[in-house]
Amino acid sequence: MPKYEYEHVYIQNIAGQEQPDAIPMDVRAGLNAWGADGWEIVHMEAVWVWQTGEEGTHWPETLRGYHVTFKRVLNGDRLTAIATAEAEVPMEMDRPAMPS
């Protein structure tokens, strides 16, 4: 039976509002980078910015990113490793500013 290693990460979706523990890539680049290193998604959970209405109602307004759990088969000579793929973060000057 194969042995697995797991990593749980936060992949950012909103440029310019980075969290200190976020991977500095958009979601597509982040998932592709981890997949290129042999990681498979085990679980993926969306993180939203919530809007509050006057009557106290709440709804998701903006997708911030995802908490993702990955796994991959351990190689015999490697006890643990972190994704080595890299991606450039494009400067998106035409992206509208996010409301605060």
Coordinates of N, CA, C and O in Angstrom, one line a residue:
M1 N 0.8 -1.2 0.0 CA 0.0 0.0 0.0 C 0.9 1.2 0.0 O 1.8 1.4 0.8
P2 N 0.6 2.2 -0.9 CA 1.5 3.4 -0.9 C 1.3 4.3 0.3 O 0.2 4.3 0.9
K3 N 2.4 5.0 0.6 CA 2.3 6.0 1.7 C 2.2 7.4 1.0 O 2.7 7.6 0.0
Y4 N 1.4 8.2 1.7 CA 1.2 9.6 1.2 C 1.7 10.6 2.1 O 1.9 10.5 3.3
E5 N 2.0 11.8 1.5 CA 2.3 13.0 2.2 C 1.2 14.0 1.9 O 0.6 14.0 0.8
Y6 N 0.9 14.9 2.9 CA -0.2 15.8 2.7 C 0.3 17.2 2.9 O 1.2 17.4 3.7
E7 N -0.3 18.2 2.3 CA 0.0 19.6 2.5 C -1.4 20.3 2.5 O -2.2 20.0 1.7
H8 N -1.5 21.3 3.4 CA -2.8 22.1 3.4 C -2.3 23.5 3.2 O -1.5 24.0 4.0
V9 N -2.8 24.2 2.2 CA -2.4 25.5 1.8 C -3.6 26.4 1.5 O -4.7 26.0 1.3
Y10 N -3.3 27.7 1.5 CA -4.3 28.7 1.1 C -3.8 29.3 -0.2 O -2.7 29.8 -0.3
I11 N -4.7 29.3 -1.2 CA -4.3 29.8 -2.6 C -5.2 31.1 -2.8 O -6.4 31.0 -2.8
Q12 N -4.6 32.2 -2.9 CA -5.2 33.5 -3.0 C -5.9 33.7 -4.4 O -5.4 33.2 -5.4
N13 N -7.1 34.4 -4.4 CA -7.8 34.7 -5.6 C -7.8 36.2 -5.9 O -7.9 36.6 -7.0
I14 N -7.6 37.0 -4.9 CA -7.7 38.5 -5.0 C -6.3 39.1 -5.0 O -5.6 39.0 -4.0
A15 N -5.9 39.7 -6.1 CA -4.6 40.4 -6.1 C -4.7 41.7 -5.3 O -5.7 42.3 -5.3
G16 N -3.6 42.0 -4.7 CA -3.6 43.3 -3.9 C -4.1 43.2 -2.5 O -4.0 44.2 -1.8
Q17 N -4.7 42.1 -2.1 CA -5.1 41.9 -0.7 C -4.6 40.6 -0.1 O -5.3 39.8 0.4
E18 N -3.3 40.4 -0.3 CA -2.7 39.2 0.1 C -2.7 38.9 1.6 O -2.5 39.9 2.3
Q19 N -2.9 37.7 1.9 CA -2.7 37.3 3.3 C -1.3 36.8 3.5 O -0.7 36.3 2.5
P20 N -0.7 36.9 4.6 CA 0.7 36.6 4.8 C 1.0 35.1 4.5 O 2.1 34.7 4.1
D21 N 0.0 34.2 4.7 CA 0.2 32.8 4.5 C -0.2 32.3 3.1 O -0.3 31.1 2.8
A22 N -0.6 33.3 2.2 CA -1.2 32.9 0.9 C 0.0 32.6 -0.1 O 1.0 33.2 0.0
I23 N -0.3 31.6 -1.0 CA 0.6 31.4 -2.1 C 0.4 32.5 -3.1 O -0.7 32.8 -3.5
P24 N 1.5 33.2 -3.5 CA 1.4 34.4 -4.4 C 1.1 34.0 -5.8 O 1.9 34.3 -6.7
M25 N 0.0 33.3 -6.1 CA -0.4 33.0 -7.4 C -2.0 33.0 -7.4 O -2.6 33.0 -6.4
D26 N -2.5 33.1 -8.6 CA -4.0 33.0 -8.7 C -4.3 31.5 -8.6 O -3.5 30.7 -8.5
V27 N -5.6 31.2 -8.5 CA -6.1 29.9 -8.2 C -5.6 28.9 -9.3 O -5.1 27.8 -9.0
R28 N -5.8 29.3 -10.6 CA -5.4 28.4 -11.7 C -3.9 28.1 -11.6 O -3.5 26.9 -11.7
A29 N -3.1 29.1 -11.5 CA -1.7 28.9 -11.5 C -1.2 28.1 -10.3 O -0.4 27.2 -10.4
G30 N -1.9 28.4 -9.1 CA -1.5 27.6 -7.9 C -1.9 26.1 -8.0 O -1.0 25.3 -7.7
L31 N -3.1 25.8 -8.5 CA -3.4 24.4 -8.7 C -2.6 23.7 -9.7 O -2.2 22.6 -9.6
N32 N -2.3 24.4 -10.8 CA -1.4 23.8 -11.9 C 0.0 23.6 -11.4 O 0.6 22.5 -11.7
A33 N 0.5 24.5 -10.6 CA 1.9 24.3 -10.0 C 1.9 23.1 -9.1 O 2.9 22.3 -9.2
W34 N 1.0 23.0 -8.2 CA 1.0 21.8 -7.3 C 0.7 20.5 -8.1 O 1.3 19.5 -7.8
G35 N -0.2 20.6 -9.1 CA -0.4 19.4 -9.9 C 0.8 18.9 -10.7 O 1.1 17.8 -10.8
A36 N 1.6 19.9 -11.1 CA 2.8 19.6 -11.9 C 3.8 18.9 -11.0 O 4.7 18.1 -11.5
D37 N 3.8 19.1 -9.7 CA 4.7 18.4 -8.7 C 4.1 17.1 -8.2 O 4.6 16.5 -7.3
G38 N 3.0 16.6 -8.8 CA 2.5 15.3 -8.5 C 1.4 15.3 -7.4 O 1.0 14.3 -6.9
W39 N 1.0 16.5 -6.9 CA 0.0 16.6 -5.9 C -1.4 16.5 -6.4 O -1.7 17.0 -7.5
E40 N -2.3 15.8 -5.7 CA -3.7 15.6 -6.1 C -4.5 16.3 -5.0 O -4.2 16.3 -3.8
I41 N -5.6 16.9 -5.4 CA -6.5 17.6 -4.5 C -7.3 16.6 -3.7 O -7.9 15.7 -4.3
V42 N -7.3 16.7 -2.4 CA -8.1 15.9 -1.5 C -9.4 16.7 -1.1 O -10.5 16.1 -1.1
H43 N -9.2 17.9 -0.8 CA -10.3 18.8 -0.4 C -10.0 20.2 -0.8 O -8.9 20.7 -0.7
M44 N -11.1 20.9 -1.2 CA -10.9 22.3 -1.5 C -12.1 23.1 -1.0 O -13.3 22.7 -1.3
E45 N -11.9 24.2 -0.2 CA -13.0 24.9 0.4 C -12.8 26.4 0.0 O -11.7 27.0 0.3
A46 N -13.9 27.0 -0.5 CA -13.9 28.4 -0.9 C -13.9 29.3 0.4 O -14.5 29.0 1.4
V47 N -13.2 30.5 0.2 CA -13.2 31.5 1.3 C -13.7 32.8 0.6 O -13.2 33.2 -0.4
W48 N -14.8 33.2 1.2 CA -15.6 34.4 0.6 C -15.4 35.6 1.5 O -15.3 35.6 2.7
V49 N -15.6 36.8 0.8 CA -15.9 38.1 1.5 C -17.4 38.2 1.5 O -18.0 38.1 0.5
W50 N -18.0 38.3 2.7 CA -19.4 38.3 2.9 C -19.9 39.8 2.9 O -19.4 40.6 3.6
Q51 N -21.1 40.0 2.3 CA -21.8 41.3 2.3 C -22.9 41.2 3.3 O -23.6 40.1 3.4
T52 N -23.2 42.2 4.1 CA -24.3 42.2 5.0 C -25.3 43.3 4.6 O -25.0 44.4 4.3
G53 N -26.6 42.8 4.4 CA -27.7 43.7 4.0 C -28.3 44.4 5.2 O -28.0 44.2 6.4
E54 N -29.2 45.4 4.9 CA -29.8 46.2 6.0 C -30.6 45.3 6.9 O -30.8 45.7 8.1
E55 N -31.3 44.3 6.4 CA -32.1 43.4 7.3 C -31.3 42.4 8.0 O -31.9 41.4 8.6
G56 N -30.0 42.4 8.0 CA -29.2 41.4 8.6 C -28.9 40.2 7.8 O -28.4 39.2 8.3
T57 N -29.3 40.2 6.5 CA -29.1 39.1 5.6 C -27.6 39.1 5.2 O -27.0 40.2 5.2
H58 N -27.0 38.0 4.9 CA -25.6 37.9 4.5 C -25.6 37.1 3.2 O -26.4 36.1 3.0
W59 N -24.6 37.4 2.3 CA -24.4 36.7 1.1 C -23.0 36.8 0.6 O -22.3 37.8 1.0
P60 N -22.4 35.8 -0.1 CA -21.0 35.9 -0.5 C -20.9 36.9 -1.6 O -21.7 36.9 -2.6
E61 N -20.0 37.8 -1.5 CA -19.8 38.9 -2.5 C -18.6 38.6 -3.4 O -18.7 38.8 -4.6
T62 N -17.5 38.3 -2.8 CA -16.2 38.1 -3.6 C -15.5 36.9 -3.1 O -15.3 36.7 -1.9
L63 N -15.0 36.1 -4.0 CA -14.2 34.9 -3.7 C -12.8 35.4 -3.4 O -12.1 36.0 -4.2
R64 N -12.3 35.1 -2.2 CA -11.0 35.5 -1.8 C -9.9 34.4 -2.2 O -8.8 34.8 -2.5
G65 N -10.3 33.2 -2.2 CA -9.4 32.1 -2.5 C -9.9 30.8 -2.0 O -11.1 30.6 -1.8
Y66 N -9.0 29.8 -1.9 CA -9.4 28.5 -1.4 C -8.4 27.9 -0.4 O -7.2 28.1 -0.6
H67 N -8.9 27.2 0.6 CA -8.0 26.3 1.4 C -8.0 25.0 0.7 O -9.1 24.5 0.4
V68 N -6.9 24.5 0.4 CA -6.8 23.3 -0.4 C -5.9 22.3 0.3 O -4.8 22.6 0.8
T69 N -6.3 21.0 0.4 CA -5.5 19.9 0.9 C -5.1 19.1 -0.2 O -5.9 18.6 -1.0
F70 N -3.8 18.8 -0.3 CA -3.2 18.0 -1.4 C -2.6 16.8 -0.8 O -2.2 16.7 0.3
K71 N -2.5 15.7 -1.7 CA -1.7 14.5 -1.3 C -0.9 14.1 -2.5 O -1.3 14.3 -3.6
R72 N 0.1 13.3 -2.2 CA 0.9 12.7 -3.3 C 1.6 11.5 -2.6 O 1.9 11.4 -1.4
V73 N 2.0 10.5 -3.5 CA 2.6 9.3 -3.0 C 4.1 9.7 -2.7 O 4.8 10.4 -3.4
L74 N 4.5 9.2 -1.5 CA 5.9 9.4 -1.0 C 6.8 8.5 -1.8 O 6.5 7.3 -2.1
N75 N 7.9 9.1 -2.2 CA 9.0 8.3 -2.8 C 9.8 7.7 -1.7 O 9.9 8.4 -0.6
G76 N 10.5 6.6 -1.8 CA 11.2 6.0 -0.8 C 12.3 6.9 -0.2 O 12.6 6.8 1.0
D77 N 12.9 7.7 -1.0 CA 14.1 8.5 -0.6 C 13.7 9.9 -0.1 O 14.5 10.7 0.3
R78 N 12.4 10.2 -0.2 CA 12.0 11.6 0.2 C 11.0 11.4 1.4 O 10.0 10.8 1.3
L79 N 11.3 12.0 2.5 CA 10.4 12.0 3.7 C 9.3 13.0 3.5 O 8.2 12.8 3.8
T80 N 9.7 14.2 3.1 CA 8.7 15.2 2.9 C 9.2 16.3 1.9 O 10.4 16.4 1.8
A81 N 8.4 16.9 1.2 CA 8.8 18.0 0.3 C 7.6 18.9 0.1 O 6.5 18.6 0.3
I82 N 7.9 20.1 -0.3 CA 6.9 21.1 -0.6 C 7.0 21.4 -2.1 O 8.1 21.3 -2.7
A83 N 5.9 21.8 -2.7 CA 5.8 22.1 -4.1 C 7.0 23.0 -4.6 O 7.3 24.0 -3.9
T84 N 7.6 22.6 -5.7 CA 8.7 23.4 -6.2 C 8.4 24.2 -7.4 O 9.2 25.0 -7.8
A85 N 7.2 24.0 -7.9 CA 6.8 24.8 -9.1 C 6.7 26.3 -8.8 O 6.3 26.6 -7.7
E86 N 7.1 27.1 -9.7 CA 7.0 28.5 -9.5 C 6.2 29.1 -10.6 O 6.1 28.6 -11.7
A87 N 5.5 30.2 -10.4 CA 4.7 30.9 -11.4 C 4.9 32.4 -11.1 O 5.1 32.9 -10.0
E88 N 4.9 33.2 -12.2 CA 5.0 34.6 -12.1 C 3.7 35.2 -11.9 O 2.7 34.7 -12.4
V89 N 3.6 36.2 -11.0 CA 2.3 36.9 -10.8 C 2.2 38.1 -11.7 O 3.0 39.0 -11.7
P90 N 1.3 38.0 -12.7 CA 1.2 39.1 -13.7 C 0.7 40.4 -13.0 O -0.2 40.3 -12.1
M91 N 1.2 41.5 -13.4 CA 0.7 42.8 -13.0 C -0.6 43.1 -13.8 O -0.5 43.3 -15.0
E92 N -1.7 43.2 -13.1 CA -3.0 43.4 -13.8 C -3.4 44.9 -13.5 O -4.1 45.2 -12.6
M93 N -3.0 45.8 -14.4 CA -3.3 47.2 -14.2 C -4.7 47.5 -14.6 O -5.3 48.5 -14.1
D94 N -5.4 46.7 -15.4 CA -6.7 47.0 -15.8 C -7.8 46.4 -14.9 O -9.0 46.5 -15.1
R95 N -7.4 45.6 -13.9 CA -8.3 45.0 -13.0 C -8.9 46.1 -12.1 O -8.2 47.0 -11.6
P96 N -10.3 46.1 -12.0 CA -10.9 47.2 -11.2 C -10.5 47.0 -9.7 O -10.3 45.9 -9.2
A97 N -10.5 48.2 -9.0 CA -10.2 48.1 -7.6 C -11.3 47.5 -6.8 O -12.4 47.6 -7.1
M98 N -10.9 46.7 -5.8 CA -11.9 46.1 -4.9 C -12.4 47.1 -3.9 O -11.6 47.8 -3.3
P99 N -13.7 47.1 -3.7 CA -14.3 48.0 -2.6 C -13.8 47.5 -1.3 O -13.6 46.4 -1.0
S100 N -13.6 48.5 -0.4 CA -13.1 48.2 1.0 C -14.3 48.1 1.9 O -15.4 48.4 1.7

